[in-house]
Amino acid sequence: MSNNVLRRLYPKGNYFMQGDEAIAYGAIFAGCRFYAGYPITPASEIAETMSRELPKVGGYYIQMEDEIGSIAAIIGASWTGLKTMTATSGPGFSLMMENIGYAIMTETPAVIVDVQRSGPSTGQATKGAQGDFFQARWGTHGDHPAIALSPSSVEECFWITIDAFNLSERFRMPVMVLADGIVGHMREQIRIPDPDEVSIIERKLPTNMEETKYPFGRELVPPMPIFGKGYFTHVTGSTHKETGMRDVFTPSVHDRLVRRIHEKVREHEKDIVKWEEKFTDDAEILVISWGISAKPSLGAVLRARKEGIKAGFFRVITIHPFPGKRINELGKDVKAIVVPEMNLGQLILEVQRFTNDDVKLIGVNKIGGVPITSDEVYRAISGVMS
Amino acid sequence: MKKYRMLKYLREEVLPTTMCPGCGGGTVLNVFANAIDELGIDPRNLVMVSGIGCAAWIPSPYFKSDTLHTTHGRPVAFATGIKIGLPDKYVVVISGDGDLAGIGGNHLIHAARRNIDITVILVNNFIYGMTGGQVAPTTPFGAKTTTTPYGNVEHPLDISETIAKAGASYVARWTTAHPFALLKAIKKAMVKKGFALVEVISQCPVQYGRRNELRTATEMLKWFLKVSVPLKKAAKMSLEELEGRITIGEFVDVDRPEFVEELNRLIEKGE
């Protein structure tokens, strides 16, 4: 039924819409049928779109009393077999952190969208920023893996949300989408595909009672015995054995569980990590950026090329896990790396981890809620050359 | 030795329970098992959710059903997602006063307001037991705890009164000294369409009683019987007379549109 419904409701073709709306439609195409959220600028349009569209496709929208309740509800709903999402911005993302850890520990698929805004604290509530790079990685406590993707355009908001659902279902873990207030509110033309053009991954479910006995181990990604089927599954955020039963005292139980959760990402890093590169073959200067700041970065690289400067462009799509290996390879052949981002230097720290000391690192950092211009990036590039 | 009749509802491999001797949690576990037994509810149709603390251990891991042991204060919010996904199942939250009314108070109020069909059994022992006996939002005025060594200077929250006002379909309060009335209330709460709360005043001789001249479970139960006042009688009493008393009985029993049914109606309209 589903594909025909999508075809009827959202015929393939070109549409003009906001990034936030594209995230909502991406989620619906990915199979999301449960959304819980709490209003916050600049992410609210995702909730508004979901509240309007979900009932049409047989899905549920609920506005919870806060962000903590929102992520709790989507984790609960995920255990009933639904694909679930919430969306928020910086302050709400901070509130969700404890339960992001819970979803990691209980191996629950869910998608969390953070449309980043200026901070710290309330900051400039309505302005975009890119300051949550490390919050996505290390916001929750303890040792854990993280998958976070960042879109640069409205069209990519659609596809990255689908990727996030697919990764989340495949690895049974929460996946984050780090958009920002500018890409979220920007309007661009996007092409809505036919549902058949979208490949969808569904979580592995047990096929018999035997497979329900070890929902938290024995395999790297064990089948998920969802609720309501008579499996008597026990789920806890406390350290648990492969059966799900709590054991917080045996060191080896904790070690085995947490290492396996890490391995899910580490072992498949190659399939997860995504980036985009242009003009990197002969580049002497490399511009590495992410999210919305990658747009002016590419503009600056194109201009530099016109001026005869051998500039290359590298856009980080999965901010976690980080494409450090490729950056390390590229870094060997360049004089300098320019890193534009709307914060005072976060991505640049990751770039630094993967580059040699003789490579000059130059941050183009702009805060205040105004996007970086290609002029500003170009000035950094030409500054290196002169 | 005679086998415990309700053992079929428990995960035998994790017994005995971690509850302290004399804890009211055992009574709640027993009464709840009897309630679903008498109602003939298949545990495969039951999803149990709990938060953090002593009472959260009553369903998790002991109850043989699908069980979700969640973060502190949030079980009602988790249960909200579960109920929407599984509207035909019984979704039950069992947790403590600190968890549900302290850190989780707002979720409790809003679930009642929404009137989502979840049954919440709130075990109120006036204290943060598992973490060492600190003051709770339910600790009586003047009572001693590890963080109120000079006596509590705050006033306790009347949970049942609050949730009844918030819009729940069913609210009742009993103590562990009233197990048969409690059983009846839990049965009513389970079959009630809409949000149902059963508050159980429960003894914690170890963390609460010991510091407040109620050293044993028996002393605490006797105290419950002494200070309990049925709601009807309480209605005729003055505020001064009610000071330090526990009102017991049904606070509300009404029918209102239920949230998940309303959500599903939106979908039907769309189709």
PDB file of N, CA and C in Angstrom, chain A residues 1 34 54-66 68-77 79-80 82 98-99 102 106 225-238 245-246, chain B residues 11 13-14 42-44 47 57 59-61 64-72 74 77-78 80-87 89 106-108 110-111 113-114 259-260 263-264 266-267 270-271:
ATOM      1  N   MET A   1       0.839  -1.201   0.000  1.00  0.00           N
ATOM      2  CA  MET A   1       0.000   0.000   0.000  1.00  0.00           C
ATOM      3  C   MET A   1       0.876   1.254   0.000  1.00  0.00           C
ATOM      4  N   PHE A  34       6.087   7.621  13.138  1.00  0.00           N
ATOM      5  CA  PHE A  34       5.857   8.162  14.486  1.00  0.00           C
ATOM      6  C   PHE A  34       6.808   9.319  14.703  1.00  0.00           C
ATOM      7  N   LEU A  54       1.668  13.108   8.504  1.00  0.00           N
ATOM      8  CA  LEU A  54       1.695  11.738   9.044  1.00  0.00           C
ATOM      9  C   LEU A  54       0.331  11.036   9.059  1.00  0.00           C
ATOM     10  N   PRO A  55      -0.741  11.714   9.497  1.00  0.00           N
ATOM     11  CA  PRO A  55      -2.029  10.990   9.499  1.00  0.00           C
ATOM     12  C   PRO A  55      -2.429  10.518   8.100  1.00  0.00           C
ATOM     13  N   LYS A  56      -1.983  11.232   7.054  1.00  0.00           N
ATOM     14  CA  LYS A  56      -2.330  10.837   5.673  1.00  0.00           C
ATOM     15  C   LYS A  56      -1.680   9.508   5.291  1.00  0.00           C
ATOM     16  N   VAL A  57      -0.530   9.209   5.909  1.00  0.00           N
ATOM     17  CA  VAL A  57       0.169   7.965   5.564  1.00  0.00           C
ATOM     18  C   VAL A  57       0.027   6.920   6.677  1.00  0.00           C
ATOM     19  N   GLY A  58      -0.932   7.124   7.559  1.00  0.00           N
ATOM     20  CA  GLY A  58      -1.170   6.150   8.629  1.00  0.00           C
ATOM     21  C   GLY A  58      -0.198   6.287   9.786  1.00  0.00           C
ATOM     22  N   GLY A  59       0.372   7.474   9.946  1.00  0.00           N
ATOM     23  CA  GLY A  59       1.363   7.663  11.011  1.00  0.00           C
ATOM     24  C   GLY A  59       0.848   8.554  12.133  1.00  0.00           C
ATOM     25  N   TYR A  60       1.656   8.660  13.175  1.00  0.00           N
ATOM     26  CA  TYR A  60       1.256   9.362  14.388  1.00  0.00           C
ATOM     27  C   TYR A  60       2.159  10.545  14.680  1.00  0.00           C
ATOM     28  N   TYR A  61       1.535  11.648  15.045  1.00  0.00           N
ATOM     29  CA  TYR A  61       2.270  12.832  15.489  1.00  0.00           C
ATOM     30  C   TYR A  61       1.837  13.137  16.911  1.00  0.00           C
ATOM     31  N   ILE A  62       2.791  13.403  17.762  1.00  0.00           N
ATOM     32  CA  ILE A  62       2.436  13.850  19.116  1.00  0.00           C
ATOM     33  C   ILE A  62       3.373  14.963  19.550  1.00  0.00           C
ATOM     34  N   GLN A  63       2.780  16.028  20.060  1.00  0.00           N
ATOM     35  CA  GLN A  63       3.589  17.097  20.642  1.00  0.00           C
ATOM     36  C   GLN A  63       3.715  16.820  22.128  1.00  0.00           C
ATOM     37  N   MET A  64       4.923  16.507  22.549  1.00  0.00           N
ATOM     38  CA  MET A  64       5.143  16.144  23.949  1.00  0.00           C
ATOM     39  C   MET A  64       5.346  17.396  24.791  1.00  0.00           C
ATOM     40  N   GLU A  65       5.458  17.205  26.102  1.00  0.00           N
ATOM     41  CA  GLU A  65       5.565  18.325  27.024  1.00  0.00           C
ATOM     42  C   GLU A  65       6.968  18.931  27.048  1.00  0.00           C
ATOM     43  N   ASP A  66       7.938  18.197  26.548  1.00  0.00           N
ATOM     44  CA  ASP A  66       9.291  18.736  26.449  1.00  0.00           C
ATOM     45  C   ASP A  66      10.128  17.799  25.563  1.00  0.00           C
ATOM     46  N   ILE A  68      12.712  15.976  26.426  1.00  0.00           N
ATOM     47  CA  ILE A  68      13.056  14.711  27.074  1.00  0.00           C
ATOM     48  C   ILE A  68      11.926  13.709  26.847  1.00  0.00           C
ATOM     49  N   GLY A  69      10.692  14.194  27.009  1.00  0.00           N
ATOM     50  CA  GLY A  69       9.535  13.352  26.736  1.00  0.00           C
ATOM     51  C   GLY A  69       9.477  12.938  25.273  1.00  0.00           C
ATOM     52  N   SER A  70       9.864  13.835  24.395  1.00  0.00           N
ATOM     53  CA  SER A  70       9.819  13.542  22.957  1.00  0.00           C
ATOM     54  C   SER A  70      10.729  12.378  22.595  1.00  0.00           C
ATOM     55  N   ILE A  71      11.972  12.443  23.043  1.00  0.00           N
ATOM     56  CA  ILE A  71      12.883  11.347  22.674  1.00  0.00           C
ATOM     57  C   ILE A  71      12.493  10.065  23.407  1.00  0.00           C
ATOM     58  N   ALA A  72      11.965  10.194  24.623  1.00  0.00           N
ATOM     59  CA  ALA A  72      11.504   9.000  25.345  1.00  0.00           C
ATOM     60  C   ALA A  72      10.375   8.332  24.556  1.00  0.00           C
ATOM     61  N   ALA A  73       9.446   9.133  24.068  1.00  0.00           N
ATOM     62  CA  ALA A  73       8.304   8.577  23.329  1.00  0.00           C
ATOM     63  C   ALA A  73       8.756   7.900  22.038  1.00  0.00           C
ATOM     64  N   ILE A  74       9.734   8.485  21.340  1.00  0.00           N
ATOM     65  CA  ILE A  74      10.138   7.845  20.072  1.00  0.00           C
ATOM     66  C   ILE A  74      10.904   6.544  20.337  1.00  0.00           C
ATOM     67  N   ILE A  75      11.613   6.471  21.454  1.00  0.00           N
ATOM     68  CA  ILE A  75      12.303   5.215  21.794  1.00  0.00           C
ATOM     69  C   ILE A  75      11.255   4.153  22.153  1.00  0.00           C
ATOM     70  N   GLY A  76      10.271   4.534  22.945  1.00  0.00           N
ATOM     71  CA  GLY A  76       9.194   3.604  23.296  1.00  0.00           C
ATOM     72  C   GLY A  76       8.490   3.099  22.045  1.00  0.00           C
ATOM     73  N   ALA A  77       8.156   4.021  21.145  1.00  0.00           N
ATOM     74  CA  ALA A  77       7.441   3.646  19.920  1.00  0.00           C
ATOM     75  C   ALA A  77       8.309   2.770  19.023  1.00  0.00           C
ATOM     76  N   TRP A  79      10.275   0.511  19.954  1.00  0.00           N
ATOM     77  CA  TRP A  79      10.194  -0.875  20.457  1.00  0.00           C
ATOM     78  C   TRP A  79       8.884  -1.561  20.069  1.00  0.00           C
ATOM     79  N   THR A  80       7.939  -0.798  19.514  1.00  0.00           N
ATOM     80  CA  THR A  80       6.726  -1.422  18.999  1.00  0.00           C
ATOM     81  C   THR A  80       6.860  -1.707  17.511  1.00  0.00           C
ATOM     82  N   LEU A  82       7.789   0.636  15.130  1.00  0.00           N
ATOM     83  CA  LEU A  82       7.634   1.801  14.257  1.00  0.00           C
ATOM     84  C   LEU A  82       8.983   2.460  13.993  1.00  0.00           C
ATOM     85  N   GLU A  98      20.627  12.476  27.547  1.00  0.00           N
ATOM     86  CA  GLU A  98      20.596  11.279  28.392  1.00  0.00           C
ATOM     87  C   GLU A  98      19.908  10.127  27.655  1.00  0.00           C
ATOM     88  N   ASN A  99      18.798  10.444  27.001  1.00  0.00           N
ATOM     89  CA  ASN A  99      18.064   9.378  26.323  1.00  0.00           C
ATOM     90  C   ASN A  99      18.690   8.971  24.990  1.00  0.00           C
ATOM     91  N   TYR A 102      20.605   6.311  26.240  1.00  0.00           N
ATOM     92  CA  TYR A 102      19.721   5.162  26.515  1.00  0.00           C
ATOM     93  C   TYR A 102      19.449   4.385  25.223  1.00  0.00           C
ATOM     94  N   THR A 106      20.431   0.556  24.642  1.00  0.00           N
ATOM     95  CA  THR A 106      19.371  -0.430  24.433  1.00  0.00           C
ATOM     96  C   THR A 106      19.258  -0.814  22.954  1.00  0.00           C
ATOM     97  N   PRO A 225      13.779  -8.021  19.083  1.00  0.00           N
ATOM     98  CA  PRO A 225      12.472  -8.618  19.401  1.00  0.00           C
ATOM     99  C   PRO A 225      11.499  -7.545  19.884  1.00  0.00           C
ATOM    100  N   ILE A 226      10.813  -6.933  18.935  1.00  0.00           N
ATOM    101  CA  ILE A 226       9.936  -5.818  19.289  1.00  0.00           C
ATOM    102  C   ILE A 226       8.804  -6.283  20.204  1.00  0.00           C
ATOM    103  N   PHE A 227       8.209  -5.312  20.887  1.00  0.00           N
ATOM    104  CA  PHE A 227       7.187  -5.604  21.900  1.00  0.00           C
ATOM    105  C   PHE A 227       5.862  -6.052  21.264  1.00  0.00           C
ATOM    106  N   GLY A 228       5.086  -6.733  22.077  1.00  0.00           N
ATOM    107  CA  GLY A 228       3.724  -7.076  21.683  1.00  0.00           C
ATOM    108  C   GLY A 228       3.604  -8.391  20.948  1.00  0.00           C
ATOM    109  N   LYS A 229       4.735  -9.117  20.815  1.00  0.00           N
ATOM    110  CA  LYS A 229       4.712 -10.372  20.070  1.00  0.00           C
ATOM    111  C   LYS A 229       4.788 -11.586  21.000  1.00  0.00           C
ATOM    112  N   GLY A 230       4.807 -11.325  22.300  1.00  0.00           N
ATOM    113  CA  GLY A 230       4.880 -12.430  23.244  1.00  0.00           C
ATOM    114  C   GLY A 230       6.291 -12.952  23.474  1.00  0.00           C
ATOM    115  N   TYR A 231       7.287 -12.107  23.217  1.00  0.00           N
ATOM    116  CA  TYR A 231       8.687 -12.547  23.386  1.00  0.00           C
ATOM    117  C   TYR A 231       9.180 -12.366  24.827  1.00  0.00           C
ATOM    118  N   PHE A 232       8.475 -11.589  25.629  1.00  0.00           N
ATOM    119  CA  PHE A 232       8.909 -11.279  27.009  1.00  0.00           C
ATOM    120  C   PHE A 232      10.328 -10.715  27.039  1.00  0.00           C
ATOM    121  N   THR A 233      10.547  -9.712  26.238  1.00  0.00           N
ATOM    122  CA  THR A 233      11.884  -9.110  26.159  1.00  0.00           C
ATOM    123  C   THR A 233      12.090  -8.120  27.300  1.00  0.00           C
ATOM    124  N   HIS A 234      13.256  -8.164  27.891  1.00  0.00           N
ATOM    125  CA  HIS A 234      13.593  -7.201  28.947  1.00  0.00           C
ATOM    126  C   HIS A 234      14.621  -6.213  28.420  1.00  0.00           C
ATOM    127  N   VAL A 235      14.263  -4.942  28.467  1.00  0.00           N
ATOM    128  CA  VAL A 235      15.132  -3.890  27.928  1.00  0.00           C
ATOM    129  C   VAL A 235      15.511  -2.956  29.064  1.00  0.00           C
ATOM    130  N   THR A 236      16.789  -2.723  29.240  1.00  0.00           N
ATOM    131  CA  THR A 236      17.230  -1.802  30.290  1.00  0.00           C
ATOM    132  C   THR A 236      18.449  -1.016  29.825  1.00  0.00           C
ATOM    133  N   GLY A 237      18.539   0.215  30.294  1.00  0.00           N
ATOM    134  CA  GLY A 237      19.713   1.046  30.016  1.00  0.00           C
ATOM    135  C   GLY A 237      20.881   0.699  30.920  1.00  0.00           C
ATOM    136  N   SER A 238      20.620  -0.133  31.932  1.00  0.00           N
ATOM    137  CA  SER A 238      21.722  -0.604  32.773  1.00  0.00           C
ATOM    138  C   SER A 238      22.506  -1.661  32.007  1.00  0.00           C
ATOM    139  N   MET A 245      19.123  -9.331  30.640  1.00  0.00           N
ATOM    140  CA  MET A 245      19.049  -9.251  32.101  1.00  0.00           C
ATOM    141  C   MET A 245      20.211  -8.428  32.646  1.00  0.00           C
ATOM    142  N   ARG A 246      19.871  -7.599  33.610  1.00  0.00           N
ATOM    143  CA  ARG A 246      20.833  -6.667  34.177  1.00  0.00           C
ATOM    144  C   ARG A 246      21.963  -7.403  34.899  1.00  0.00           C
TER     145      ARG A 246
ATOM    146  N   ARG B  11       9.786 -13.826  36.286  1.00  0.00           N
ATOM    147  CA  ARG B  11      10.967 -14.446  35.690  1.00  0.00           C
ATOM    148  C   ARG B  11      11.715 -15.151  36.816  1.00  0.00           C
ATOM    149  N   GLU B  13      14.256 -16.958  36.933  1.00  0.00           N
ATOM    150  CA  GLU B  13      15.726 -16.965  36.929  1.00  0.00           C
ATOM    151  C   GLU B  13      16.340 -15.760  37.641  1.00  0.00           C
ATOM    152  N   VAL B  14      15.552 -14.684  37.826  1.00  0.00           N
ATOM    153  CA  VAL B  14      16.116 -13.499  38.476  1.00  0.00           C
ATOM    154  C   VAL B  14      15.692 -13.368  39.944  1.00  0.00           C
ATOM    155  N   ASP B  42      -3.588 -12.043  29.612  1.00  0.00           N
ATOM    156  CA  ASP B  42      -2.429 -12.809  29.157  1.00  0.00           C
ATOM    157  C   ASP B  42      -1.207 -11.890  29.219  1.00  0.00           C
ATOM    158  N   PRO B  43      -0.140 -12.291  29.930  1.00  0.00           N
ATOM    159  CA  PRO B  43       1.025 -11.388  30.030  1.00  0.00           C
ATOM    160  C   PRO B  43       1.654 -11.058  28.678  1.00  0.00           C
ATOM    161  N   ARG B  44       1.300 -11.822  27.644  1.00  0.00           N
ATOM    162  CA  ARG B  44       1.786 -11.462  26.305  1.00  0.00           C
ATOM    163  C   ARG B  44       1.120 -10.189  25.802  1.00  0.00           C
ATOM    164  N   VAL B  47       2.665  -4.749  28.487  1.00  0.00           N
ATOM    165  CA  VAL B  47       3.994  -4.142  28.394  1.00  0.00           C
ATOM    166  C   VAL B  47       4.193  -3.338  29.674  1.00  0.00           C
ATOM    167  N   TRP B  57      11.965  -1.435  40.184  1.00  0.00           N
ATOM    168  CA  TRP B  57      12.419  -2.833  40.114  1.00  0.00           C
ATOM    169  C   TRP B  57      11.256  -3.815  40.276  1.00  0.00           C
ATOM    170  N   PRO B  59       8.434  -4.200  38.435  1.00  0.00           N
ATOM    171  CA  PRO B  59       8.196  -4.906  37.164  1.00  0.00           C
ATOM    172  C   PRO B  59       9.485  -5.359  36.486  1.00  0.00           C
ATOM    173  N   SER B  60      10.549  -4.644  36.704  1.00  0.00           N
ATOM    174  CA  SER B  60      11.772  -4.907  35.947  1.00  0.00           C
ATOM    175  C   SER B  60      12.897  -5.341  36.863  1.00  0.00           C
ATOM    176  N   PRO B  61      13.393  -6.528  36.727  1.00  0.00           N
ATOM    177  CA  PRO B  61      13.095  -7.491  35.657  1.00  0.00           C
ATOM    178  C   PRO B  61      12.107  -8.579  36.071  1.00  0.00           C
ATOM    179  N   LYS B  64       7.250 -11.222  34.076  1.00  0.00           N
ATOM    180  CA  LYS B  64       7.466 -11.896  32.793  1.00  0.00           C
ATOM    181  C   LYS B  64       6.490 -11.336  31.759  1.00  0.00           C
ATOM    182  N   SER B  65       6.905 -10.192  31.201  1.00  0.00           N
ATOM    183  CA  SER B  65       6.164  -9.582  30.103  1.00  0.00           C
ATOM    184  C   SER B  65       7.227  -8.816  29.322  1.00  0.00           C
ATOM    185  N   ASP B  66       6.856  -8.107  28.281  1.00  0.00           N
ATOM    186  CA  ASP B  66       7.814  -7.175  27.702  1.00  0.00           C
ATOM    187  C   ASP B  66       8.026  -6.084  28.740  1.00  0.00           C
ATOM    188  N   THR B  67       9.289  -5.792  29.038  1.00  0.00           N
ATOM    189  CA  THR B  67       9.569  -4.800  30.081  1.00  0.00           C
ATOM    190  C   THR B  67      10.590  -3.788  29.571  1.00  0.00           C
ATOM    191  N   LEU B  68      10.313  -2.520  29.794  1.00  0.00           N
ATOM    192  CA  LEU B  68      11.242  -1.454  29.398  1.00  0.00           C
ATOM    193  C   LEU B  68      11.621  -0.682  30.652  1.00  0.00           C
ATOM    194  N   HIS B  69      12.874  -0.829  31.046  1.00  0.00           N
ATOM    195  CA  HIS B  69      13.382  -0.139  32.244  1.00  0.00           C
ATOM    196  C   HIS B  69      14.098   1.113  31.747  1.00  0.00           C
ATOM    197  N   THR B  70      13.532   2.265  32.003  1.00  0.00           N
ATOM    198  CA  THR B  70      13.964   3.482  31.302  1.00  0.00           C
ATOM    199  C   THR B  70      14.830   4.395  32.169  1.00  0.00           C
ATOM    200  N   THR B  71      15.002   5.609  31.712  1.00  0.00           N
ATOM    201  CA  THR B  71      15.788   6.602  32.451  1.00  0.00           C
ATOM    202  C   THR B  71      14.943   7.207  33.579  1.00  0.00           C
ATOM    203  N   HIS B  72      15.621   7.891  34.486  1.00  0.00           N
ATOM    204  CA  HIS B  72      14.970   8.399  35.696  1.00  0.00           C
ATOM    205  C   HIS B  72      13.887   9.439  35.370  1.00  0.00           C
ATOM    206  N   ARG B  74      11.263   9.208  33.412  1.00  0.00           N
ATOM    207  CA  ARG B  74      10.670   9.268  32.073  1.00  0.00           C
ATOM    208  C   ARG B  74       9.770   8.100  31.671  1.00  0.00           C
ATOM    209  N   ALA B  77       6.593   8.903  29.658  1.00  0.00           N
ATOM    210  CA  ALA B  77       6.834   9.391  28.291  1.00  0.00           C
ATOM    211  C   ALA B  77       7.199   8.227  27.360  1.00  0.00           C
ATOM    212  N   PHE B  78       8.021   7.296  27.837  1.00  0.00           N
ATOM    213  CA  PHE B  78       8.335   6.098  27.038  1.00  0.00           C
ATOM    214  C   PHE B  78       7.050   5.312  26.777  1.00  0.00           C
ATOM    215  N   THR B  80       4.093   6.339  26.614  1.00  0.00           N
ATOM    216  CA  THR B  80       3.233   7.050  25.659  1.00  0.00           C
ATOM    217  C   THR B  80       3.520   6.560  24.240  1.00  0.00           C
ATOM    218  N   GLY B  81       4.807   6.468  23.894  1.00  0.00           N
ATOM    219  CA  GLY B  81       5.177   5.955  22.569  1.00  0.00           C
ATOM    220  C   GLY B  81       4.759   4.505  22.383  1.00  0.00           C
ATOM    221  N   ILE B  82       4.895   3.719  23.435  1.00  0.00           N
ATOM    222  CA  ILE B  82       4.530   2.289  23.339  1.00  0.00           C
ATOM    223  C   ILE B  82       3.027   2.141  23.129  1.00  0.00           C
ATOM    224  N   LYS B  83       2.245   2.903  23.882  1.00  0.00           N
ATOM    225  CA  LYS B  83       0.783   2.773  23.770  1.00  0.00           C
ATOM    226  C   LYS B  83       0.300   3.172  22.373  1.00  0.00           C
ATOM    227  N   ILE B  84       0.932   4.202  21.805  1.00  0.00           N
ATOM    228  CA  ILE B  84       0.513   4.625  20.462  1.00  0.00           C
ATOM    229  C   ILE B  84       0.841   3.521  19.450  1.00  0.00           C
ATOM    230  N   GLY B  85       2.005   2.881  19.634  1.00  0.00           N
ATOM    231  CA  GLY B  85       2.398   1.797  18.724  1.00  0.00           C
ATOM    232  C   GLY B  85       1.587   0.523  18.940  1.00  0.00           C
ATOM    233  N   LEU B  86       1.160   0.280  20.167  1.00  0.00           N
ATOM    234  CA  LEU B  86       0.438  -0.962  20.497  1.00  0.00           C
ATOM    235  C   LEU B  86      -0.856  -0.639  21.241  1.00  0.00           C
ATOM    236  N   PRO B  87      -1.804  -0.021  20.548  1.00  0.00           N
ATOM    237  CA  PRO B  87      -3.016   0.425  21.258  1.00  0.00           C
ATOM    238  C   PRO B  87      -3.841  -0.714  21.852  1.00  0.00           C
ATOM    239  N   LYS B  89      -2.646  -3.316  23.495  1.00  0.00           N
ATOM    240  CA  LYS B  89      -1.979  -3.963  24.637  1.00  0.00           C
ATOM    241  C   LYS B  89      -2.227  -3.159  25.914  1.00  0.00           C
ATOM    242  N   ASN B 106       6.070  16.315  35.476  1.00  0.00           N
ATOM    243  CA  ASN B 106       5.442  16.959  34.322  1.00  0.00           C
ATOM    244  C   ASN B 106       4.902  15.938  33.317  1.00  0.00           C
ATOM    245  N   HIS B 107       5.636  14.839  33.116  1.00  0.00           N
ATOM    246  CA  HIS B 107       5.150  13.811  32.188  1.00  0.00           C
ATOM    247  C   HIS B 107       3.846  13.212  32.719  1.00  0.00           C
ATOM    248  N   LEU B 108       3.803  13.029  34.042  1.00  0.00           N
ATOM    249  CA  LEU B 108       2.620  12.440  34.678  1.00  0.00           C
ATOM    250  C   LEU B 108       1.408  13.348  34.467  1.00  0.00           C
ATOM    251  N   HIS B 110       0.923  15.607  32.172  1.00  0.00           N
ATOM    252  CA  HIS B 110       0.497  15.735  30.772  1.00  0.00           C
ATOM    253  C   HIS B 110      -0.084  14.444  30.211  1.00  0.00           C
ATOM    254  N   ALA B 111       0.354  13.313  30.709  1.00  0.00           N
ATOM    255  CA  ALA B 111      -0.253  12.049  30.278  1.00  0.00           C
ATOM    256  C   ALA B 111      -1.699  11.998  30.777  1.00  0.00           C
ATOM    257  N   ARG B 113      -3.576  14.660  31.397  1.00  0.00           N
ATOM    258  CA  ARG B 113      -4.297  15.662  30.605  1.00  0.00           C
ATOM    259  C   ARG B 113      -4.684  15.100  29.235  1.00  0.00           C
ATOM    260  N   ARG B 114      -3.735  14.394  28.603  1.00  0.00           N
ATOM    261  CA  ARG B 114      -4.001  13.793  27.294  1.00  0.00           C
ATOM    262  C   ARG B 114      -5.027  12.668  27.383  1.00  0.00           C
ATOM    263  N   PHE B 259      -6.840   9.398  24.158  1.00  0.00           N
ATOM    264  CA  PHE B 259      -5.908  10.017  23.218  1.00  0.00           C
ATOM    265  C   PHE B 259      -5.580   9.155  21.999  1.00  0.00           C
ATOM    266  N   VAL B 260      -5.235   7.897  22.195  1.00  0.00           N
ATOM    267  CA  VAL B 260      -4.796   7.073  21.055  1.00  0.00           C
ATOM    268  C   VAL B 260      -5.976   6.799  20.111  1.00  0.00           C
ATOM    269  N   LEU B 263      -6.196   9.803  18.019  1.00  0.00           N
ATOM    270  CA  LEU B 263      -5.131   9.808  16.997  1.00  0.00           C
ATOM    271  C   LEU B 263      -5.520   8.901  15.827  1.00  0.00           C
ATOM    272  N   ASN B 264      -6.034   7.726  16.156  1.00  0.00           N
ATOM    273  CA  ASN B 264      -6.406   6.786  15.102  1.00  0.00           C
ATOM    274  C   ASN B 264      -7.602   7.284  14.292  1.00  0.00           C
ATOM    275  N   LEU B 266      -7.949  10.348  13.436  1.00  0.00           N
ATOM    276  CA  LEU B 266      -7.354  11.258  12.440  1.00  0.00           C
ATOM    277  C   LEU B 266      -6.909  10.481  11.208  1.00  0.00           C
ATOM    278  N   ILE B 267      -6.319   9.313  11.444  1.00  0.00           N
ATOM    279  CA  ILE B 267      -5.833   8.493  10.335  1.00  0.00           C
ATOM    280  C   ILE B 267      -7.010   8.001   9.494  1.00  0.00           C
ATOM    281  N   GLY B 270      -8.241  10.611   7.255  1.00  0.00           N
ATOM    282  CA  GLY B 270      -7.334  10.819   6.129  1.00  0.00           C
ATOM    283  C   GLY B 270      -7.562   9.810   5.024  1.00  0.00           C
ATOM    284  N   GLU B 271      -7.885   8.577   5.410  1.00  0.00           N
ATOM    285  CA  GLU B 271      -8.083   7.529   4.407  1.00  0.00           C
ATOM    286  C   GLU B 271      -9.462   7.659   3.771  1.00  0.00           C
TER     287      GLU B 271
END
